[in-house]
Coordinates of C-alpha atoms in Angstrom, one line a residue:
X10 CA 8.0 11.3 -14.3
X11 CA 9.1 7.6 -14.8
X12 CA 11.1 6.6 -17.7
X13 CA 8.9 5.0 -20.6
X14 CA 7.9 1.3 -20.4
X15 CA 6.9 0.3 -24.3
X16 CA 4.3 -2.2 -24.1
X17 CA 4.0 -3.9 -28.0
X18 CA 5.7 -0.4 -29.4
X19 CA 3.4 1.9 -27.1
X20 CA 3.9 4.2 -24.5
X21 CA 1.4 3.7 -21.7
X22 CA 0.1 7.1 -20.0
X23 CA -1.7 6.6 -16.2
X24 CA -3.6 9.1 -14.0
X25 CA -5.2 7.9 -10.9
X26 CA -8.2 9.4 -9.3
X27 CA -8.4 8.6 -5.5
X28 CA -11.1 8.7 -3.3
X29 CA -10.3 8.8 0.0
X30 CA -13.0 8.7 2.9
X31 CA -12.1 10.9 5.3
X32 CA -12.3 9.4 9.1
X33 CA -14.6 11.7 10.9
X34 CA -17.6 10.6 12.9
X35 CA -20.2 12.8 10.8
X36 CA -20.8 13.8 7.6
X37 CA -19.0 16.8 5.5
X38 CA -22.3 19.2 5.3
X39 CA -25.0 17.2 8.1
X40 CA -24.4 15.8 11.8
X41 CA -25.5 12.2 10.5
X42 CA -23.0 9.2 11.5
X43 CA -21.2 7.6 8.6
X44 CA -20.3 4.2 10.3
X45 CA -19.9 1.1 8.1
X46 CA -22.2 -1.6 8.0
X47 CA -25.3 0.3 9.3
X48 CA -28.9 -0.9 7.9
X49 CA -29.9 1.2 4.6
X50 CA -30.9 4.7 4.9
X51 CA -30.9 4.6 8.7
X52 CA -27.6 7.2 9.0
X53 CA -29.6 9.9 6.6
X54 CA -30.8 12.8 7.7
X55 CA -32.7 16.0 6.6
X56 CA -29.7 17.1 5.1
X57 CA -28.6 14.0 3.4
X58 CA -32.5 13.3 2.0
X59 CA -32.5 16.6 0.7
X60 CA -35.0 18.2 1.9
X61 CA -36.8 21.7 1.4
X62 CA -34.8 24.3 3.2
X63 CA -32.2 22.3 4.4
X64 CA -29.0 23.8 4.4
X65 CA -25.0 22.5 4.7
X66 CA -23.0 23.0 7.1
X67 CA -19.1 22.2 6.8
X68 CA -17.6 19.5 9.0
X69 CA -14.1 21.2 10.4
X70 CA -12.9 17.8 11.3
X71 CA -13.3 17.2 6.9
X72 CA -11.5 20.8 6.6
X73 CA -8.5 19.3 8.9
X74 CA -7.9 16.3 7.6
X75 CA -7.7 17.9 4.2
X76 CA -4.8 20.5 5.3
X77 CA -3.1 17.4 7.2
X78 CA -2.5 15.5 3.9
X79 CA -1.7 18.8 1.9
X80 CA 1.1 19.6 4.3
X81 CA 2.1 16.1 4.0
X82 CA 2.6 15.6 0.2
X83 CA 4.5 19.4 0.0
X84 CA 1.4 20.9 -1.4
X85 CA -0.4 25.0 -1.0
X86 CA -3.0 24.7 1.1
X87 CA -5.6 27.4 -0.7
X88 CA -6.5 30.1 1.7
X89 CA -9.4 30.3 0.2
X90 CA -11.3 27.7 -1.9
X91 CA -14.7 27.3 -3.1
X92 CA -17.7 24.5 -3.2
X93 CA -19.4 24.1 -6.3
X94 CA -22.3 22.0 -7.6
X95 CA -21.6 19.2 -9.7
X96 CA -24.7 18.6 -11.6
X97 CA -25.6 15.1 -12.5
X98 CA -28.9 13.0 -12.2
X99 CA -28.5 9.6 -10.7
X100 CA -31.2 7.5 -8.5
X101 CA -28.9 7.9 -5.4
X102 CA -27.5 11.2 -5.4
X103 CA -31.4 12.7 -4.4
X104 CA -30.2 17.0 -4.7
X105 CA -29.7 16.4 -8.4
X106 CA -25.9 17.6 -7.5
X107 CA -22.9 16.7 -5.7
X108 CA -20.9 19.2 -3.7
X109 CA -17.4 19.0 -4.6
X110 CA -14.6 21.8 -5.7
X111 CA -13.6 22.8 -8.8
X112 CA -12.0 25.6 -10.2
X113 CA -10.3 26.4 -6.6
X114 CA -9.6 23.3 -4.6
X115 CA -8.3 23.0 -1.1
X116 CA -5.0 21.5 -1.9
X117 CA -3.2 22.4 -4.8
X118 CA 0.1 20.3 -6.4
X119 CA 2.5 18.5 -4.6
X120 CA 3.7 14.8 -5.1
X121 CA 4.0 11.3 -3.5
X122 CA 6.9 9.2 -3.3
X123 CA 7.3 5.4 -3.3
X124 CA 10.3 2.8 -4.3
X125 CA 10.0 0.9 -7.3
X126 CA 12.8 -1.2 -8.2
X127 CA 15.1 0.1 -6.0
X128 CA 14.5 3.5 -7.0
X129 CA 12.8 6.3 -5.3
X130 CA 10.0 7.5 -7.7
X131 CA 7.7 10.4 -7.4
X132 CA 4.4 11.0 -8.7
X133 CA 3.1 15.0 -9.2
X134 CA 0.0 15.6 -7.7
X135 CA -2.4 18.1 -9.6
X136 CA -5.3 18.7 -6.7
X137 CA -6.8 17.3 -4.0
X138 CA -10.4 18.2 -3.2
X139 CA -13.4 18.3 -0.6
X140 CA -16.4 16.5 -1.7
X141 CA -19.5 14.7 -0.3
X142 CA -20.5 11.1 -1.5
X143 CA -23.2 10.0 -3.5
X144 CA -25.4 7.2 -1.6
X145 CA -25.2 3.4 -3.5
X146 CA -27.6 1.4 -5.3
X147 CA -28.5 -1.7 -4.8
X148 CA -29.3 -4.0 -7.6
X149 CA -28.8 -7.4 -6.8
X150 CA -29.6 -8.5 -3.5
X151 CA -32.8 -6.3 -3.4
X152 CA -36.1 -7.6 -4.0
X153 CA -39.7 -6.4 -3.6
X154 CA -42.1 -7.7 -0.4
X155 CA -43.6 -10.0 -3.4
X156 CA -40.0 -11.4 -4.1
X157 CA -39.7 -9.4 -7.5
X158 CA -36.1 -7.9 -8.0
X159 CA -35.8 -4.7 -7.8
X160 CA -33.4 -1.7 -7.4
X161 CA -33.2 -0.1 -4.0
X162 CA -31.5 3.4 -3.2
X163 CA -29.5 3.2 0.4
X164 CA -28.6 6.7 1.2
X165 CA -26.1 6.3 4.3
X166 CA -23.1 7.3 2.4
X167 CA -24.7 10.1 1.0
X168 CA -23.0 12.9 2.2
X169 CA -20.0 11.1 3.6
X170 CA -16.7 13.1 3.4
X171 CA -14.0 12.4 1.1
X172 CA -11.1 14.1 -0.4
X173 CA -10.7 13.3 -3.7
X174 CA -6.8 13.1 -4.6
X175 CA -6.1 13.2 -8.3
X176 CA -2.5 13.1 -9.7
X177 CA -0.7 14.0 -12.7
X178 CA -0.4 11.4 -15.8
X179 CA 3.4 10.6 -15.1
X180 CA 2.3 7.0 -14.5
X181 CA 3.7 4.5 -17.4
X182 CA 3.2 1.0 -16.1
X183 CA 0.2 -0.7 -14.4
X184 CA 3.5 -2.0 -11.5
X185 CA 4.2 1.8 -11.0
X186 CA 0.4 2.6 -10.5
X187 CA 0.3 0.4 -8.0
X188 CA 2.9 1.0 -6.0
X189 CA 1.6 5.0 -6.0
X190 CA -1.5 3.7 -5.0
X191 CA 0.1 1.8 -2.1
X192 CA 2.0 4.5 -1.0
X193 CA -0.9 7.0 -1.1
X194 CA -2.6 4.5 0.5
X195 CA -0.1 4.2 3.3
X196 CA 0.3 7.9 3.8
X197 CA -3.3 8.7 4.2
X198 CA -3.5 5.8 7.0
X199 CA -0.2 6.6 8.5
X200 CA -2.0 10.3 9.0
X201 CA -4.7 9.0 10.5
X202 CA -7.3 11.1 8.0
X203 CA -8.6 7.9 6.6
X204 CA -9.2 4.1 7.8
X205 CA -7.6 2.8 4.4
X206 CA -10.4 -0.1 4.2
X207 CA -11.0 -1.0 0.7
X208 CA -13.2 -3.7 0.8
X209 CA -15.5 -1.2 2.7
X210 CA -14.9 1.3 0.0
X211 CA -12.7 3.6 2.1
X212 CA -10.1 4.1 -0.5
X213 CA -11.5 3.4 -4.1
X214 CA -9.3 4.2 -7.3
X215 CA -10.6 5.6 -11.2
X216 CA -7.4 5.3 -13.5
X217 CA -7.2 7.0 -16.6
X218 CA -5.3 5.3 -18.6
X219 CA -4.3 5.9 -23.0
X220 CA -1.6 4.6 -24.9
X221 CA 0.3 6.4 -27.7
X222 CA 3.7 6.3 -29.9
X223 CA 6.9 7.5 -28.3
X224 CA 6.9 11.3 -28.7
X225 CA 3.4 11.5 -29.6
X226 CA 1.0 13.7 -28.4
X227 CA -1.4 12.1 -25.8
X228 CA -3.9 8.9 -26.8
X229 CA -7.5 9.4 -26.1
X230 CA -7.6 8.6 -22.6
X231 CA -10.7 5.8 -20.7
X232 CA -11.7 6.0 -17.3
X233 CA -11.8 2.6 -15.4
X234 CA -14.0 3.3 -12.4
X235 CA -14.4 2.0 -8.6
X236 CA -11.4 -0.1 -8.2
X237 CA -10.8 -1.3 -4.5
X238 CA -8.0 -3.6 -4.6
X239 CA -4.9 -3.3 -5.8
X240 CA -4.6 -6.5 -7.9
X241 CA -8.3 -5.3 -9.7
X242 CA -5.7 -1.9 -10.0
X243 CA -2.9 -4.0 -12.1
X244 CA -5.1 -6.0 -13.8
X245 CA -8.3 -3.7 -15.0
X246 CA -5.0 -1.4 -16.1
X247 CA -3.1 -4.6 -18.2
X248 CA -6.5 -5.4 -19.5
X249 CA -6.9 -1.9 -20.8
X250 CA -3.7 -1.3 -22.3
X251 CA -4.3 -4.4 -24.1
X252 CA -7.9 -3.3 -25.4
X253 CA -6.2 0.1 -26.4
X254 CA -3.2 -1.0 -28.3
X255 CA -5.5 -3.8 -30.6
X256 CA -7.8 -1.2 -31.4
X257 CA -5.2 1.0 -32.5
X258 CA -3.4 -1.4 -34.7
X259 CA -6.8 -2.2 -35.9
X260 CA -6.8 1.2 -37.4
X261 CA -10.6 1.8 -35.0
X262 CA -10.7 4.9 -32.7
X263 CA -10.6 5.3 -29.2
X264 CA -13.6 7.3 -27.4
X265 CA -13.2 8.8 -24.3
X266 CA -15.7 6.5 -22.0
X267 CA -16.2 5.5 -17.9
X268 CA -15.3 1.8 -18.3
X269 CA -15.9 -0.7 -15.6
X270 CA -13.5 -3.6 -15.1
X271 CA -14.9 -7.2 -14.8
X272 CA -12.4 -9.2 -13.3
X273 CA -13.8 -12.6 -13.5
X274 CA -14.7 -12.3 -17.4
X275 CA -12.8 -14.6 -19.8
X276 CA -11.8 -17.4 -17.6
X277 CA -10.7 -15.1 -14.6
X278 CA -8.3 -12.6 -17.5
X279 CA -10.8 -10.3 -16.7
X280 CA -12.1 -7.5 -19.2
X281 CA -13.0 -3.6 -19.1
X282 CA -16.8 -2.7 -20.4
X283 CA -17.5 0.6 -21.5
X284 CA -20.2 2.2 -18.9
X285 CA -21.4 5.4 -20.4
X286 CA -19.7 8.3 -22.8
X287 CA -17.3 10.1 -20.5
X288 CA -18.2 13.6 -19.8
X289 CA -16.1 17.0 -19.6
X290 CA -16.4 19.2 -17.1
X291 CA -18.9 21.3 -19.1
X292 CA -21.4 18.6 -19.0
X293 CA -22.0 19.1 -15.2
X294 CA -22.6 22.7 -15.6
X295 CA -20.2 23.6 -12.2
X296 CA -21.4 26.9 -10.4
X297 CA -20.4 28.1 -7.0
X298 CA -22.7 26.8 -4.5
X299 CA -25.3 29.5 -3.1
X300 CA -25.6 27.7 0.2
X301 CA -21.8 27.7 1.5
X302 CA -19.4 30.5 1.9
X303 CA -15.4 30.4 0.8
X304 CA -13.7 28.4 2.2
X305 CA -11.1 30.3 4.3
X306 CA -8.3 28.9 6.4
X307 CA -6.1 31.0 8.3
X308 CA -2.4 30.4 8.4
X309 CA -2.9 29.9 12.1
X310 CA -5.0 26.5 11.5
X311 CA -2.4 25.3 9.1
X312 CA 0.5 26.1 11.5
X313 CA -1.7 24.2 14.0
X314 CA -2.1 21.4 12.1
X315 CA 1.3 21.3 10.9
X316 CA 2.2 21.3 14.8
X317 CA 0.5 18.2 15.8
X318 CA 1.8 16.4 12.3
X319 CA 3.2 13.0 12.7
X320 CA 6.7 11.9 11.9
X321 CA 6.3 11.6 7.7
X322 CA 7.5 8.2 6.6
X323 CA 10.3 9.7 4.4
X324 CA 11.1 11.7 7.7
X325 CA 11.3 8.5 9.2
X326 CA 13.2 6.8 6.7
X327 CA 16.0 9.5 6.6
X328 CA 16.4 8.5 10.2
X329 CA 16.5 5.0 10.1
X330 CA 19.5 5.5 7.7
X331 CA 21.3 8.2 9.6
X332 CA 20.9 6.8 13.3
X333 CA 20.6 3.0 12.3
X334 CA 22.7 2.8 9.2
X335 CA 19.8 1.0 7.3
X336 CA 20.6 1.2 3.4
X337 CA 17.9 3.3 1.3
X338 CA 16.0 0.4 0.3
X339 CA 15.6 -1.4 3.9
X340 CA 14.4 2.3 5.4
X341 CA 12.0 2.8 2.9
X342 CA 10.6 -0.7 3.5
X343 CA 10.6 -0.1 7.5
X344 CA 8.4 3.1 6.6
X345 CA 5.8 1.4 4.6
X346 CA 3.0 1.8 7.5
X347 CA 3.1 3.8 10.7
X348 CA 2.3 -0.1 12.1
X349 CA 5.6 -1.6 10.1
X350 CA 7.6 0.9 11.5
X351 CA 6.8 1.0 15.0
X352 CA 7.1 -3.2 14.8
X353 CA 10.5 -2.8 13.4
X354 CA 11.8 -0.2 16.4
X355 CA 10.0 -2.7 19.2
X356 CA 12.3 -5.4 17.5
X357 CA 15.5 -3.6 17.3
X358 CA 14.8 -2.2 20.8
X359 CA 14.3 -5.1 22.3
X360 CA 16.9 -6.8 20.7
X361 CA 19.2 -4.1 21.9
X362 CA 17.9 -4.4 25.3
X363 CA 18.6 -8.6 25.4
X364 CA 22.0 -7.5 24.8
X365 CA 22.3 -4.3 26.8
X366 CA 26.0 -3.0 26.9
X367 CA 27.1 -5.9 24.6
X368 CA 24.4 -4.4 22.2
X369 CA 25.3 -5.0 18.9
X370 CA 25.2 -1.9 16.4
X371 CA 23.9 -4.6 13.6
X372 CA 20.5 -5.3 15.5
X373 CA 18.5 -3.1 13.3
X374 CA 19.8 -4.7 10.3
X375 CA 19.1 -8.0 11.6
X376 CA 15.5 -6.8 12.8
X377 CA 15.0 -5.6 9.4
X378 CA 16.0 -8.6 7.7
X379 CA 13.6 -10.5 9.6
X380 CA 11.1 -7.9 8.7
X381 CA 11.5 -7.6 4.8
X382 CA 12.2 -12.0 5.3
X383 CA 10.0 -14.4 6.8
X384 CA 7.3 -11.3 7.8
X385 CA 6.9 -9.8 5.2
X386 CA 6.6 -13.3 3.2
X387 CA 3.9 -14.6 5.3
X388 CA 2.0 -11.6 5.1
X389 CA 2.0 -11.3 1.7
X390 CA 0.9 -14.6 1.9
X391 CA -2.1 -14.2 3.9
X392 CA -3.3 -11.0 2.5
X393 CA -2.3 -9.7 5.8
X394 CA -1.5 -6.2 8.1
X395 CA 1.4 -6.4 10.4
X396 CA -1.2 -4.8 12.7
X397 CA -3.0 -7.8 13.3
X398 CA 0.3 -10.0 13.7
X399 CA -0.1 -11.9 16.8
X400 CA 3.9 -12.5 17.0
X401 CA 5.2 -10.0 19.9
X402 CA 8.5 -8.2 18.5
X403 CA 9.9 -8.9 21.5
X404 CA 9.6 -12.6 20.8
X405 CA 11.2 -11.9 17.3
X406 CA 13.8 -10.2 19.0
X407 CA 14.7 -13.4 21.5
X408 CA 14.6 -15.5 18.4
X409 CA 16.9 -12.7 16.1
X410 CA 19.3 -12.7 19.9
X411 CA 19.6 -17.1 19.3
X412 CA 21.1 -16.8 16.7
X413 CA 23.5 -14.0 17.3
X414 CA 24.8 -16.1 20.5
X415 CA 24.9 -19.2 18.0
X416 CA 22.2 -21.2 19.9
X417 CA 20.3 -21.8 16.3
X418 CA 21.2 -21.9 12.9
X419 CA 19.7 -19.6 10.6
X420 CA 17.7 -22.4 9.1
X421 CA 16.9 -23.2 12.5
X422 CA 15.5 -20.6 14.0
X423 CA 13.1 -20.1 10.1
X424 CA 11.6 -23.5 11.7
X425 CA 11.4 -21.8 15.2
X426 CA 9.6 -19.0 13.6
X427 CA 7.3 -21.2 11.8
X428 CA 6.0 -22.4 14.8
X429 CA 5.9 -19.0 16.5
X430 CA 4.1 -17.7 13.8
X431 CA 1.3 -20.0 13.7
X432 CA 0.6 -20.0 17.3
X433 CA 1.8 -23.3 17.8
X434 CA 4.1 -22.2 20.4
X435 CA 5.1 -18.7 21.9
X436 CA 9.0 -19.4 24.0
X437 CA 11.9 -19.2 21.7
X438 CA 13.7 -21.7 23.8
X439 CA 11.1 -24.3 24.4
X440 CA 10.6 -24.4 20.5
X441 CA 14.4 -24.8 20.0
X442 CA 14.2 -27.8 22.8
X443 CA 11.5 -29.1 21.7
X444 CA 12.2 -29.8 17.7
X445 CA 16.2 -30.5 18.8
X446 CA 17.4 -27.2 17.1
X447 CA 20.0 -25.9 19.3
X448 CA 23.3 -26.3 17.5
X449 CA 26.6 -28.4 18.7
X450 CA 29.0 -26.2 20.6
X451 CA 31.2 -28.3 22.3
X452 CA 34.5 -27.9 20.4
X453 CA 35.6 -31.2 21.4
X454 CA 32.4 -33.0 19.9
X455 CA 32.8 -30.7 17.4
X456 CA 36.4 -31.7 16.5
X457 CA 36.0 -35.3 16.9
X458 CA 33.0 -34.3 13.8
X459 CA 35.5 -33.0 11.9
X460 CA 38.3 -35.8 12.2
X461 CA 36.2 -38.3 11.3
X462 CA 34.6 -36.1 8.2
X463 CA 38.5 -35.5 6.9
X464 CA 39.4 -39.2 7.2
X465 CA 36.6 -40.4 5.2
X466 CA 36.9 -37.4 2.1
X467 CA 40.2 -37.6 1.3
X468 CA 39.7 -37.2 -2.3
X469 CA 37.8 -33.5 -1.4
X470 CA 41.0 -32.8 0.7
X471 CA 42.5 -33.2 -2.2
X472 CA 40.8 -31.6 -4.3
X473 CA 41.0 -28.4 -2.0
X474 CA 44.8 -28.3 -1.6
X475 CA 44.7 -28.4 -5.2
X476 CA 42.7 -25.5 -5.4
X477 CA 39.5 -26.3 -5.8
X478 CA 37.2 -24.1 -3.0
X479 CA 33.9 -25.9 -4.0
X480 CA 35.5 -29.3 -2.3
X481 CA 35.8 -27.3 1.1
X482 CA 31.7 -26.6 1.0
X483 CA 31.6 -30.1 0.5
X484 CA 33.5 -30.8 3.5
X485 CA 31.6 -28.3 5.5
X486 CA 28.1 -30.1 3.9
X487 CA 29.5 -33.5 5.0
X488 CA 30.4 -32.0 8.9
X489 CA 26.9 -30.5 8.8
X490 CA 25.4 -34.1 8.2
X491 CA 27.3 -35.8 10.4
X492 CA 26.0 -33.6 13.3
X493 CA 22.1 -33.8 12.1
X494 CA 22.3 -30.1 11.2
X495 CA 23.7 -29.4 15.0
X496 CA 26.9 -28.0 14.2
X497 CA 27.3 -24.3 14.0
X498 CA 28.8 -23.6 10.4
X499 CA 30.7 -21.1 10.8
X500 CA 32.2 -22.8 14.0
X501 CA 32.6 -26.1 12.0
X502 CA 34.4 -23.6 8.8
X503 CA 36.6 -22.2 11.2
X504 CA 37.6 -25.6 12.6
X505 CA 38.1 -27.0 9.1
X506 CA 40.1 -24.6 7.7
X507 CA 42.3 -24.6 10.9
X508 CA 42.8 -28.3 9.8
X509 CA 43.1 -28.3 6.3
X510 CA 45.9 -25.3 7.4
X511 CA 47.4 -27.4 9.4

C-alpha cells in the first residue's frame, strides 16, 4: 500500500474495477464472433438472444486466458470455481441476468507492480473473474424509419468474454491509479489475453473512489463507471475527490452511488453525475447457475499454461539490469510493452553489431537513452504506440553509432532524428550531409579555431587562471561558434585545456 497523499487534509482511498475483453474469436458461453465494428445484432446468436432452451457452453480459449493472467500477477488459480447469475434488468442484457462469478472466482489475490516516482509500487489484487458482457444501447445516433429518435438495443457484445480484474483499495492518488491501470494494461497486452483497445472498449475502468481523515475508518465510497482512457481515469478521479471533500466540509453526506464522469462539463474541468443508487451484492440476488457445471481446472492445464508463458516484464527487467547493467528505473521503462522492449533489444543489437568486436558495453544505455529521450517524447506527443513507429531500430542504432565515432554532435544527430522521424528522410548519413551536421575533426582546423578563439578572449583566460571554471565554458561556447556548431566539444575541451595548460 502506497504512503498517504493528503489532498485539502484528506486521505484519498482508490479501487479499480477492470474490465478486460478477453481476445478469443467467439463468445464465453455461444460460438458467435465478437469482432469490432460489425453492423448491430448481426454477431448474436440463439444463445446470445436468449432464447428458449438455449443452453451455455464455456469457451476454453476464455478459461485459458484467465489462468495465463493469474499465473502472471502471482495469484491461486481456483481448481474449482463457479458461475452464477447476476440478476439485473436492463434493455440490453435480454436473459434478465448476467453470468459472471461470485463467491468462488477463477483467480484469487495476487498484485501488480508499476514505477511511480522512481519507486517500485505494488497494488494487491483481490479477484479476477469470468464473465459475459452485456450488449450496448444506443441512444443518440438511432432514429426511427420516420426520423423520430429513438433507443436501439445492439446485441453483438452480448456475451462477449471478459475477465473482470478488481483490486484492493491501496490506491491514494488519481497519478498512482493511473499508472496501475497502465501497467495492468500493459501486462494483459504483453500476454496476449487481450487487444488493450480502449477506444473500442477492450479495457474499460470503474474506480471506487472515498475520502476520509488520516486514521479514520473508510469514507463512503462512489463508483465512477466506464472509463476508457487514461486521462478521463485522472481526471473523473480529481473531479471526485474534489466533489467528496466539499461535501464533507459542508457537513452533507456521502451515498454510495454509480456516478458517470462528464468530461467536457464546466468549460472542459469536467464533472461526475450520479447515475443510479449503487447496489450491494444482495440486490442481484447471486445463485449458482443451473445451466453450467464447476468450473474445474486440472493442475495439468495450469502447468501447461504456465509452460508456454512469455517472458513477464519484471522477468525481463531483472535481466536488462543483470546482463546489460541498465539501472532500475531505465529497465522498468524498457519493459513497459512487450513492443518497447523488443524495440529496445533490436536497437542495442544492432548497435552492437555496427561495432562488432569494438562493441561498446555502453550500447544499451545509449539505446535506452534514446528510447526514454526523443521516442518516448514524440510518442507521448502523438498519442502514440511504439508498435506503429515507422523508424527501423536499426536506423536508430546507425544514428546512436554517429555519434559514438564523433561524426555528429548530440544536438546534431536530435536534428537528424527529427527528420528520420518524420519520414522526411530514412539514411543517417545523407541527413547529416545534407543539413551540414557532421562535426570538424581535423585537429589542425581545429587548432587554428582554438588560437584564434584565445587571442580574442583574453579577459576569459584570465578569468580562468584565476579560478573561475565558468570562463572556460565560455571559451568552449565561443570555439563552438566559430566552427558553426562543427567542432566536436569534447575534442575542442580537450584542445583547450591542453592550451590553457600550456
Amino acid at each position: 500500500m502506497s504512503p498517504a497523499l493528503l489532498v485539502r487534509g484528506y486521505e484519498v482511498v482508490i479501487g479499480l474495477e477492470t474490465h478486460a475483453q478477453l481476445a478469443t474469436q467467439s463468445k464465453i458461453f455461444s460460438g458467435a464472433a465478437t469482432a469490432f465494428g460489425a453492423a448491430p445484432n448481426t454477431q448474436a446468436c440463439a444463445v446470445d438472444l436468449a432464447l428458449p432452451g438455449t443452453l451455455p457452453v464455456l469457451n476454453r480459449g476464455a478459461v485459458e486466458r484467465a489462468i495465463r493472467f493469474g499465473l502472471a500477477v502471482g495469484a491461486h488459480v481456483a481448481p474449482v470455481s463457479i458461475f452464477a447469475r447476476k440478476n439485473y434488468f436492463y434493455p440490453d442484457l435480454p436473459k434478465g441476468y448476467q453470468i459472471s462469478q461470485y463467491e468462488v472466482p477463477v483467480v484469487q489475490g495476487g498484485k501488480v507492480e508499476f514505477m511511480l516516482d522512481g519507486r517500485l509500487r505494488a497494488v494487491r489484487l483481490t479477484r479476477a473473474h469470468l464473465e459475459e458482457d452485456a450488449g450496448k444501447s444506443l441512444h443518440e445516433e438511432f432514429h426511427l424509419p420516420d426520423g423520430r429518435p429513438a433507443t436501439g438495443v445492439d446485441l453483438n457484445r452480448a456475451g462477449t468474454p471478459l475477465l473482470e480484474i478488481v483490486s484492493e483499495p491501496d490506491m491514494r492518488s488519481a497519478a498512482e491509479a493511473v499508472e496501475y491501470a497502465k501497467a495492468l494494461h500493459a501486462l494483459v497486452v504483453w500476454l496476449g489475453i487481450c487487444d488493450g483497445n480502449m477506444q473500442e472498449g477492450s479495457f474499460r475502468c470503474d474506480a471506487n473512489v472515498s475520502v476520509r481523515k488520516p486514521g479514520a475508518p473508510y469514507g463512503t465510497r462512489r463508483e465512477i463507471k466506464n472509463l476508457n482512457s487514461f486521462r478521463f481515469l485522472q481526471q473523473a478521479i480529481d473531479v471526485e475527490v474534489q466533489w467528496q471533500i466539499d461535501r464533507v466540509e459542508d457537513g452533507l453526506p456521502i451515498e454510495q452511488a454509480t456516478v458517470l464522469f462528464n468530461p467536457d462539463a464546466h468549460g472542459g474541468r469536467g464533472e461526475t453525475r450520479a447515475m443510479r443508487t449503487k447496489e450491494d451484492a444482495h440486490d442481484y440476488r447471486y445463485f449458482p447457475d443451473p445451466d453450467l457445471p464447476p468450473l474445474v481446472i486440472a493442475p495439468e492445464w495450469v502447468e501447461r499454461v504456465r509452460g508456454a508463458m512469455p517472458e513477464l516484464p519484471r522477468a525481463m527487467a531483472a535481466r536488462f539490469e543483470r546482463d546489460d547493467g541498465l539501472p532500475a528505473y531505465d529497465a522498468a521503462m524498457m519493459t513497459q510493452s512487450l513492443a518497447f522492449a523488443r524495440y529496445y533489444e533490436a536497437v542495442r543489437n544492432a548497435g552492437r553489431a555496427l561495432e562488432g568486436d569494438r562493441s561498446t558495453a555502453a550500447w544499451p544505455k545509449l539505446a535506452a537513452n534514446w528510447l526514454m529521450g526523443e521516442v518516448s517524447k514524440r510518442l507521448n506527443a502523438q498519442d502514440s504506440d511504439i508498435a506503429a513507429v515507422a523508424l527501423q531500430p536499426a536506423t536508430l542504432a546507425a544514428l546512436i553509432g554517429r555519434v559514438v565515432d564523433g561524426t555528429v554532435s548530440n544536438n546534431g544527430a536530435r536534428q537528424v532524428f527529427e527528420a528520420l522521424w518524420s519520414g522526411e528522410a530514412a539514411d543517417v548519413d545523407a541527413v547529416i550531409a545534407a543539413k551540414g551536421l557532421k562535426q570538424m575533426n581535423d585537429s589542425g582546423a581545429l587548432e587554428a579555431i582554438v588560437d584564434e578563439v584565445l587571442a580574442k578572449n583574453e579577459k576569459s583566460v584570465a578569468e580562468f587562471r584565476a579560478g573561475k571554471d565558468k570562463a572556460f565554458n565560455a571559451l568552449v561556447g565561443q570555439i563552438m561558434k566559430a566552427s558553426q556548431g562543427k567542432a566536436n566539444p569534447a575534442q575542442a575541451g580537450e584542445l583547450l585545456k591542453k592550451k590553457l595548460g600550456g
